[in-house]
Amino acid sequence: LLEVANVATTGLPTTWEVLEDVKIGTANFTEDEGSTENIEIEQTDEIYRTITTKGSVKKLTFELYDVSPDNLVKLKGGTVTPATASNGKIWNMGETSLDIFKSARVTTKDGYKLIIANGHVKARITWPLSKSELATVLVEITVNKPKDIALKSFTVEHPEKGI
């Protein structure tokens, strides 16, 4: 189960919206190694100190088959023109690039909850023009520092309560 919400000023959001139609095999949470720097001194060949120069980058990525105007505006910004008697809803891409931030929550099949308090969203449309494939939205949510300093940027909740 994959859910997103607007980032709350304090605490986690209380209302989450399920993202439907996740393409099988595309959802992944990854963490890179970050960067360290070895500090050396003239008096020895051994490393004097190792410091972390960049923390690890954590990302949630997935593809959605839902390319509806309502979903695109949620993930990419822009506006939606309501349906009329002659046209369906129309998603209008914004004129400028927007930074979109969402909270994200993933509940795995075995009950773990992965929670991103504040994530930067990048969404890209791929629309194959063939009869054997469907359009998708590739979504990448990068963990950012939470707005609420009492929260951690990323947490994993164990499914068993009281342990």
GROMACS .gro file of N, CA, C and O in nm, residues 6 16 22 39 50 65 89-91 93 95 97 100 111 117 119 131 138-140 142 148 150 157 159-160 162:
model
  108
    6ASN      N    1  -0.003   1.576   0.200
    6ASN     CA    2   0.067   1.703   0.208
    6ASN      C    3   0.149   1.704   0.336
    6ASN      O    4   0.106   1.650   0.439
   16TRP      N    5  -0.417   1.052   0.469
   16TRP     CA    6  -0.331   0.999   0.364
   16TRP      C    7  -0.417   0.960   0.244
   16TRP      O    8  -0.531   0.918   0.260
   22VAL      N    9  -0.014   0.092  -0.897
   22VAL     CA   10   0.132   0.083  -0.897
   22VAL      C   11   0.172  -0.035  -0.985
   22VAL      O   12   0.122  -0.146  -0.968
   39ILE      N   13   4.120   1.192   0.633
   39ILE     CA   14   4.211   1.301   0.665
   39ILE      C   15   4.346   1.239   0.701
   39ILE      O   16   4.353   1.150   0.786
   50THR      N   17   3.854   0.994   0.978
   50THR     CA   18   3.760   0.984   0.866
   50THR      C   19   3.636   1.063   0.903
   50THR      O   20   3.582   1.046   1.012
   65TYR      N   21   0.041   0.342  -1.323
   65TYR     CA   22  -0.035   0.342  -1.448
   65TYR      C   23  -0.139   0.456  -1.448
   65TYR      O   24  -0.193   0.488  -1.552
   89LYS      N   25  -1.167   1.580  -1.828
   89LYS     CA   26  -1.076   1.665  -1.751
   89LYS      C   27  -0.945   1.680  -1.827
   89LYS      O   28  -0.899   1.586  -1.895
   90ILE      N   29  -0.883   1.796  -1.814
   90ILE     CA   30  -0.757   1.823  -1.883
   90ILE      C   31  -0.654   1.867  -1.780
   90ILE      O   32  -0.678   1.959  -1.701
   91TRP      N   33  -0.538   1.800  -1.782
   91TRP     CA   34  -0.426   1.843  -1.698
   91TRP      C   35  -0.345   1.942  -1.778
   91TRP      O   36  -0.309   1.918  -1.893
   93MET      N   37   0.003   2.143  -1.773
   93MET     CA   38   0.135   2.151  -1.711
   93MET      C   39   0.164   2.296  -1.675
   93MET      O   40   0.131   2.387  -1.751
   95GLU      N   41   0.370   2.642  -1.613
   95GLU     CA   42   0.468   2.712  -1.698
   95GLU      C   43   0.609   2.705  -1.639
   95GLU      O   44   0.706   2.714  -1.710
   97SER      N   45   0.880   2.518  -1.344
   97SER     CA   46   0.907   2.397  -1.267
   97SER      C   47   0.877   2.422  -1.119
   97SER      O   48   0.915   2.525  -1.064
  100ILE      N   49   0.777   2.007  -0.548
  100ILE     CA   50   0.662   1.948  -0.481
  100ILE      C   51   0.714   1.859  -0.369
  100ILE      O   52   0.805   1.778  -0.389
  111GLY      N   53   0.357  -0.609   0.662
  111GLY     CA   54   0.310  -0.516   0.764
  111GLY      C   55   0.405  -0.406   0.809
  111GLY      O   56   0.368  -0.323   0.892
  117ALA      N   57   0.877   1.163   0.622
  117ALA     CA   58   0.806   1.280   0.676
  117ALA      C   59   0.796   1.393   0.575
  117ALA      O   60   0.695   1.462   0.566
  119GLY      N   61   0.927   1.454   0.168
  119GLY     CA   62   0.999   1.406   0.052
  119GLY      C   63   0.981   1.497  -0.068
  119GLY      O   64   0.872   1.548  -0.093
  131LYS      N   65   0.079  -0.053  -2.910
  131LYS     CA   66  -0.044  -0.118  -2.863
  131LYS      C   67  -0.017  -0.217  -2.750
  131LYS      O   68  -0.110  -0.270  -2.692
  138LEU      N   69   0.665   0.780  -1.367
  138LEU     CA   70   0.775   0.736  -1.283
  138LEU      C   71   0.790   0.839  -1.172
  138LEU      O   72   0.814   0.958  -1.199
  139VAL      N   73   0.774   0.796  -1.047
  139VAL     CA   74   0.778   0.886  -0.933
  139VAL      C   75   0.900   0.854  -0.848
  139VAL      O   76   0.929   0.738  -0.819
  140GLU      N   77   0.972   0.960  -0.810
  140GLU     CA   78   1.089   0.947  -0.724
  140GLU      C   79   1.070   1.044  -0.608
  140GLU      O   80   1.054   1.164  -0.630
  142THR      N   81   1.252   1.179  -0.280
  142THR     CA   82   1.380   1.185  -0.208
  142THR      C   83   1.356   1.238  -0.068
  142THR      O   84   1.293   1.343  -0.050
  148ASP      N   85   0.904   1.958   1.088
  148ASP     CA   86   0.892   1.947   1.233
  148ASP      C   87   1.022   1.886   1.287
  148ASP      O   88   1.054   1.771   1.258
  150ALA      N   89   1.092   1.771   1.562
  150ALA     CA   90   1.070   1.656   1.650
  150ALA      C   91   1.061   1.525   1.572
  150ALA      O   92   1.070   1.417   1.630
  157GLU      N   93   0.848   0.127   1.087
  157GLU     CA   94   0.767   0.077   1.199
  157GLU      C   95   0.750  -0.074   1.185
  157GLU      O   96   0.705  -0.124   1.082
  159PRO      N   97   0.574  -0.433   1.238
  159PRO     CA   98   0.431  -0.465   1.238
  159PRO      C   99   0.377  -0.518   1.371
  159PRO      O  100   0.258  -0.508   1.397
  160GLU      N  101   0.464  -0.574   1.455
  160GLU     CA  102   0.417  -0.630   1.581
  160GLU      C  103   0.417  -0.523   1.688
  160GLU      O  104   0.520  -0.464   1.718
  162GLY      N  105   0.386  -0.365   2.069
  162GLY     CA  106   0.425  -0.402   2.204
  162GLY      C  107   0.554  -0.481   2.215
  162GLY      O  108   0.580  -0.543   2.316
   0.00000   0.00000   0.00000
